[in-house]
Coordinates of C-alpha atoms in Angstrom, one line a residue:
M3 CA 8.5 38.9 15.8
S4 CA 12.2 38.1 16.6
R5 CA 13.6 38.7 20.1
S6 CA 15.7 41.7 18.9
D7 CA 12.7 43.3 17.2
A8 CA 10.6 42.8 20.3
E9 CA 13.2 44.5 22.5
D10 CA 13.8 47.4 20.0
D11 CA 10.0 48.0 20.1
A12 CA 10.0 48.3 23.9
V13 CA 9.9 51.4 26.1
T14 CA 12.6 51.3 28.7
Y15 CA 11.4 53.1 31.8
A16 CA 13.2 52.8 35.2
P17 CA 13.9 55.2 38.0
P18 CA 17.2 57.0 37.6
G19 CA 20.1 54.8 38.7
M20 CA 17.7 51.9 39.6
F21 CA 16.8 48.4 38.6
L22 CA 13.1 48.0 38.0
W23 CA 11.4 44.5 38.0
D24 CA 8.1 43.2 39.5
F25 CA 5.4 45.8 39.4
W26 CA 1.7 46.4 39.7
L27 CA -0.8 49.0 38.6
Y28 CA -3.7 51.0 40.0
R29 CA -5.8 53.2 37.8
D30 CA -7.4 56.3 39.3
A31 CA -9.6 58.0 36.8
D32 CA -7.3 58.9 33.9
T33 CA -4.0 58.4 35.8
Y34 CA -2.2 55.1 36.1
H35 CA -0.2 54.6 39.2
L36 CA 2.7 52.2 38.8
Y37 CA 4.2 50.6 41.9
H38 CA 7.4 48.6 41.3
L39 CA 10.3 47.0 43.0
Q40 CA 13.5 49.0 42.7
A41 CA 17.1 48.7 43.8
P42 CA 20.4 50.5 43.1
R43 CA 21.7 49.6 39.6
V44 CA 25.0 47.9 40.2
A45 CA 27.1 45.4 38.3
D46 CA 25.6 42.3 40.0
E47 CA 21.8 42.4 39.3
S48 CA 21.2 39.6 41.8
T49 CA 21.8 42.0 44.6
R50 CA 18.5 43.7 43.9
H51 CA 16.6 41.0 45.7
F52 CA 18.3 42.1 49.0
N53 CA 18.0 45.8 48.5
A54 CA 14.5 46.3 47.2
S55 CA 12.1 49.1 48.1
I56 CA 8.8 50.0 46.4
G57 CA 8.9 52.9 43.8
H58 CA 6.1 54.9 42.3
A59 CA 5.5 56.4 38.9
T60 CA 2.4 57.8 37.1
S61 CA 1.2 57.9 33.5
A62 CA -1.7 58.9 31.4
D63 CA -1.1 56.4 28.6
L64 CA 0.9 53.4 30.0
R65 CA 3.9 54.5 27.9
T66 CA 5.3 57.7 29.2
W67 CA 6.0 57.6 33.0
T68 CA 6.8 60.3 35.5
W69 CA 8.9 59.3 38.5
E70 CA 7.1 60.1 41.8
G71 CA 9.7 58.8 44.2
T72 CA 9.8 55.9 46.7
A73 CA 6.5 54.7 48.2
L74 CA 7.7 52.3 50.9
V75 CA 11.0 51.2 52.3
P76 CA 11.9 48.3 54.7
D77 CA 11.0 49.1 58.3
A78 CA 13.6 49.8 60.9
G79 CA 14.9 47.6 63.6
D80 CA 13.8 44.0 64.1
A81 CA 10.5 44.4 62.3
W82 CA 8.7 41.6 60.3
D83 CA 9.6 43.6 57.1
D84 CA 13.0 45.0 57.9
A85 CA 14.6 43.1 55.0
A86 CA 13.9 44.0 51.4
L87 CA 10.3 44.6 50.3
W88 CA 8.9 42.5 47.6
T89 CA 5.9 42.3 45.2
G90 CA 2.3 43.2 46.0
C91 CA -0.8 45.0 44.7
T92 CA -2.9 48.1 45.4
V93 CA -6.7 48.3 45.9
S94 CA -9.3 50.6 47.4
D95 CA -12.3 49.9 49.6
G96 CA -13.9 53.2 48.6
E97 CA -12.6 55.0 51.7
Q98 CA -8.8 54.5 51.5
Y99 CA -6.2 52.8 49.5
Y100 CA -4.4 49.6 50.5
L101 CA -0.9 48.6 49.3
F102 CA -0.3 45.0 50.0
Y103 CA 3.3 43.8 49.9
T104 CA 5.7 41.0 50.8
G105 CA 8.0 41.4 53.8
R106 CA 10.8 39.4 55.4
R107 CA 12.5 39.6 58.8
G108 CA 16.3 39.8 58.4
R109 CA 17.2 37.8 61.5
E110 CA 15.2 34.8 60.3
T111 CA 18.2 33.4 58.4
K112 CA 19.9 30.1 58.7
P113 CA 23.7 30.0 58.4
G114 CA 24.6 30.2 54.8
G115 CA 20.9 30.6 53.8
F116 CA 18.7 33.2 52.2
P117 CA 18.4 36.4 54.3
G118 CA 14.8 36.5 55.8
H119 CA 13.7 33.0 54.9
T120 CA 10.1 33.4 55.9
Q121 CA 7.9 35.6 53.6
R122 CA 4.7 37.3 54.9
V123 CA 2.1 39.6 53.6
G124 CA 1.3 43.0 55.1
V125 CA -0.3 46.3 54.0
A126 CA 0.2 50.0 54.1
V127 CA -2.7 52.5 53.8
S128 CA -3.1 55.9 52.1
D129 CA -5.6 58.6 51.4
D130 CA -3.8 59.9 48.2
L131 CA -1.8 56.9 46.7
R132 CA 1.4 58.7 47.5
S133 CA 1.9 58.8 51.3
W134 CA 1.7 55.3 52.9
T135 CA 1.5 54.2 56.5
R136 CA 1.9 50.6 57.7
H137 CA -1.1 49.1 59.3
D138 CA -0.9 48.3 63.0
A139 CA -2.2 44.7 62.4
N140 CA 0.8 43.7 60.2
P141 CA 1.7 41.1 59.1
L142 CA -1.8 40.2 57.9
I143 CA -1.5 36.9 56.0
E144 CA 0.9 34.1 56.8
A145 CA 1.3 30.6 55.4
D146 CA -0.9 28.0 57.0
S147 CA 1.0 24.8 57.7
R148 CA -2.0 22.6 56.9
W149 CA -1.3 23.2 53.2
Y150 CA 1.8 25.2 52.6
A151 CA 5.5 24.4 53.0
D152 CA 7.8 26.4 55.3
H153 CA 11.5 27.0 55.1
T154 CA 12.3 23.6 56.7
E155 CA 10.4 21.8 53.9
T156 CA 11.6 23.5 50.7
V157 CA 14.7 22.9 48.6
D158 CA 15.8 26.6 48.8
G159 CA 15.3 26.9 52.6
T160 CA 12.5 29.6 52.3
T161 CA 8.9 29.9 53.2
P162 CA 7.3 31.1 49.9
W163 CA 4.4 33.4 50.7
R164 CA 4.6 36.4 48.4
D165 CA 3.2 38.4 45.5
P166 CA -0.3 39.0 46.9
E167 CA -3.0 39.8 44.3
V168 CA -6.1 41.1 46.1
V169 CA -9.5 41.2 44.2
R170 CA -13.0 41.9 45.4
D171 CA -15.7 39.3 44.6
P172 CA -18.5 41.2 42.8
D173 CA -21.1 38.7 44.0
S174 CA -20.3 38.2 47.7
G175 CA -18.4 41.5 48.4
D176 CA -15.6 39.5 50.0
W177 CA -12.0 40.1 49.2
F178 CA -9.8 37.2 47.9
A179 CA -6.0 37.2 48.0
F180 CA -4.0 35.0 45.7
I181 CA -0.4 34.3 46.8
T182 CA 2.7 32.6 45.5
A183 CA 3.3 29.5 47.7
R184 CA 4.3 25.9 47.7
D185 CA 1.9 23.0 48.4
K186 CA 3.5 20.8 51.1
R187 CA 1.4 17.8 50.0
E188 CA 3.2 17.6 46.6
P189 CA 6.6 16.1 46.0
A190 CA 9.6 18.4 45.9
G191 CA 9.9 20.1 42.5
E192 CA 6.2 19.9 42.0
R193 CA 5.0 22.1 44.9
G194 CA 4.4 25.4 43.0
C195 CA 0.9 26.6 43.7
I196 CA -1.3 29.7 44.1
A197 CA -2.6 30.0 47.6
R198 CA -5.9 31.6 48.4
A199 CA -7.2 33.7 51.4
R200 CA -10.5 35.5 52.1
S201 CA -11.4 38.6 54.0
S202 CA -14.5 40.8 54.5
D203 CA -12.5 43.9 55.5
L204 CA -9.0 43.7 54.0
V205 CA -7.5 43.3 57.5
E206 CA -8.7 40.0 59.0
W207 CA -7.9 37.1 56.6
E208 CA -8.7 33.4 56.5
V209 CA -6.2 31.3 54.7
L210 CA -7.7 28.6 52.5
P211 CA -6.4 25.6 50.5
P212 CA -4.7 26.4 47.2
A213 CA -6.7 28.0 44.3
C214 CA -4.5 25.9 41.9
S215 CA -1.9 23.3 42.7
P216 CA -1.2 21.4 39.4
G217 CA 1.9 19.5 40.5
A218 CA 3.5 20.8 37.4
Y219 CA 5.9 23.6 38.5
E220 CA 8.4 24.3 41.2
K221 CA 7.2 27.9 41.4
M222 CA 4.2 29.9 40.1
E223 CA 5.0 33.5 40.6
V224 CA 3.1 36.8 40.6
P225 CA -0.6 35.9 40.1
D226 CA -2.7 38.6 38.4
L227 CA -6.4 38.5 37.7
H228 CA -8.7 39.8 35.0
Y229 CA -12.4 39.2 34.4
H230 CA -13.5 38.6 30.9
D231 CA -16.6 37.0 29.4
D232 CA -17.9 35.5 32.6
Q233 CA -14.5 34.0 33.5
W234 CA -11.5 34.9 35.7
Y235 CA -8.1 34.7 34.0
M236 CA -5.1 34.4 36.3
L237 CA -1.6 35.1 35.0
F238 CA 1.4 33.5 36.6
S239 CA 5.1 33.5 35.7
V240 CA 7.6 30.7 35.5
K241 CA 11.2 30.2 34.5
R242 CA 12.3 27.4 32.2
D243 CA 14.1 25.6 35.0
E244 CA 11.1 25.6 37.3
Y245 CA 8.9 23.1 35.5
A246 CA 8.3 19.7 37.0
D247 CA 10.2 16.9 35.4
D248 CA 7.0 15.3 34.0
N249 CA 5.4 18.6 32.8
P250 CA 4.4 18.0 29.2
R251 CA 4.6 21.7 28.3
E252 CA 7.7 23.1 26.5
R253 CA 10.0 24.7 29.0
E254 CA 9.8 28.5 28.3
T255 CA 10.5 31.4 30.6
G256 CA 7.4 33.5 30.5
V257 CA 3.8 34.1 31.5
R258 CA 1.0 31.5 31.5
Y259 CA -2.6 31.7 32.6
L260 CA -5.3 29.8 34.5
V261 CA -9.0 30.0 34.2
A262 CA -11.9 29.8 36.7
D263 CA -15.6 30.5 36.8
A264 CA -15.5 32.2 40.2
L265 CA -12.9 33.6 42.6
D266 CA -13.7 30.8 45.1
A267 CA -13.6 28.0 42.4
D268 CA -10.7 25.9 41.4
F269 CA -8.5 27.5 38.8
R270 CA -7.7 25.1 35.9
E271 CA -4.8 25.2 33.5
P272 CA -5.8 25.2 29.7
A273 CA -3.7 22.9 27.5
D274 CA -2.2 25.8 25.6
N275 CA -1.9 28.5 28.2
L276 CA 1.3 30.3 27.2
L277 CA 0.7 34.1 26.7
L278 CA 4.3 35.2 26.6
G279 CA 7.3 32.9 26.0
D280 CA 11.0 32.8 25.2
D281 CA 10.7 34.9 22.0
V282 CA 10.2 38.1 24.1
P283 CA 12.4 38.8 27.1
G284 CA 9.6 39.7 29.5
Y285 CA 8.7 38.4 32.9
T286 CA 6.0 38.7 35.6
G287 CA 3.1 39.9 33.4
R288 CA 0.2 42.1 34.4
W289 CA -3.2 42.8 32.9
A290 CA -3.8 46.5 32.2
E291 CA -6.9 48.3 31.0
T292 CA -5.8 50.5 28.1
P293 CA -6.8 54.2 27.9
D294 CA -9.4 53.3 25.3
G295 CA -10.9 50.5 27.5
D296 CA -9.4 47.5 25.8
T297 CA -7.4 44.7 27.6
G298 CA -3.7 45.3 27.8
F299 CA -0.7 43.4 29.1
M300 CA 2.6 44.5 30.5
T301 CA 5.9 43.1 31.6
W302 CA 9.4 44.2 32.6
T303 CA 12.4 43.3 30.5
G304 CA 14.4 40.4 31.8
G305 CA 18.2 40.1 32.0
S306 CA 20.8 37.4 32.7
E307 CA 19.0 36.1 35.8
E308 CA 16.1 35.2 33.5
G309 CA 18.3 33.8 30.8
Y310 CA 18.3 36.8 28.5
D311 CA 21.0 38.9 26.9
T312 CA 19.2 42.3 26.5
D313 CA 20.3 45.9 26.0
H314 CA 18.0 47.3 28.6
P315 CA 17.4 44.7 31.4
Y316 CA 15.3 45.4 34.4
T317 CA 13.2 48.2 32.9
L318 CA 9.5 48.5 32.2
A319 CA 8.5 47.4 28.7
R320 CA 6.0 49.0 26.3
P321 CA 2.5 47.5 26.8
W322 CA 0.8 45.0 24.5
R323 CA -2.8 44.8 23.3
V324 CA -4.6 41.6 24.1
A325 CA -7.0 40.0 21.5
W326 CA -9.6 37.5 22.8
T327 CA -10.1 34.4 20.6
D328 CA -12.1 31.3 21.0
D329 CA -8.9 29.7 22.4
G330 CA -8.3 32.4 24.9
P331 CA -6.2 35.6 25.1
T332 CA -3.3 36.3 22.7
L333 CA -0.9 39.3 22.3
D334 CA -1.8 41.5 19.4
G335 CA 1.0 44.0 19.0
R336 CA 2.4 46.8 21.2
L337 CA 0.5 49.8 22.2

């Protein structure tokens, strides 16, 4: 399928007057809840990173979405999350819902540097998936300097600690968080890793060594997990200029995956692990259970920041079906 065909075949949902980019899903019975980053749609798309809040939409089929408003905005004053809010996930412990998200403090900025250089993970709670209240214990998870680089050690002057993906271990009952970070033990340009933390109650967290640190990427963004055939498959996203110099893989902007036998095991990178590449202008992929119970996959449509010239950048794209082969997952046409 050509890039133009792929784009013409995509649904283009976004809130009115807003950019939409990184997102996550929570399925409640027959209703899909979409939480996504949003910012005013202006001429310079790069401004969205500094003006992001978390929006909410619902769907019964993953294709037609109803705008539900804004779920969460940056906190007021000198809060740990008073700058733009970034990517997270939504889970339930059976009693209430937890919306994990990335926050930054605006005053933590070096002259000429990125506003809010230190990223942290916090949570808001809800009884109905619509009205959210920040937890008093925030921020919940912060980078541990034993393994993870801070803003004084990274080439872009930030402490990467974002995009939490929280999953419950069906065996132990513990919760595991997987987080975009950088491994301080690797050389610059090769520090991209997926951090790991563990909790028994979703509030108190123990930060652990990386779940995967291949020394092959500068960044590994937006982890997302799916269990299939006794293995965990973790998506991550990477741009073509974020590969390590000696990475043997072809430099493509897109979504790759890792595999592990358990949530507390090391995640390994298959030799051919590209799920979505340059031929489709999508980024930060997510697994999604389709209405008929199959495995689906979703992205948003990239724009010039991702190296694409598209008609509808920064909108939600139409989902894909996933086919499982002996070599792993592959995309099998749009839903």
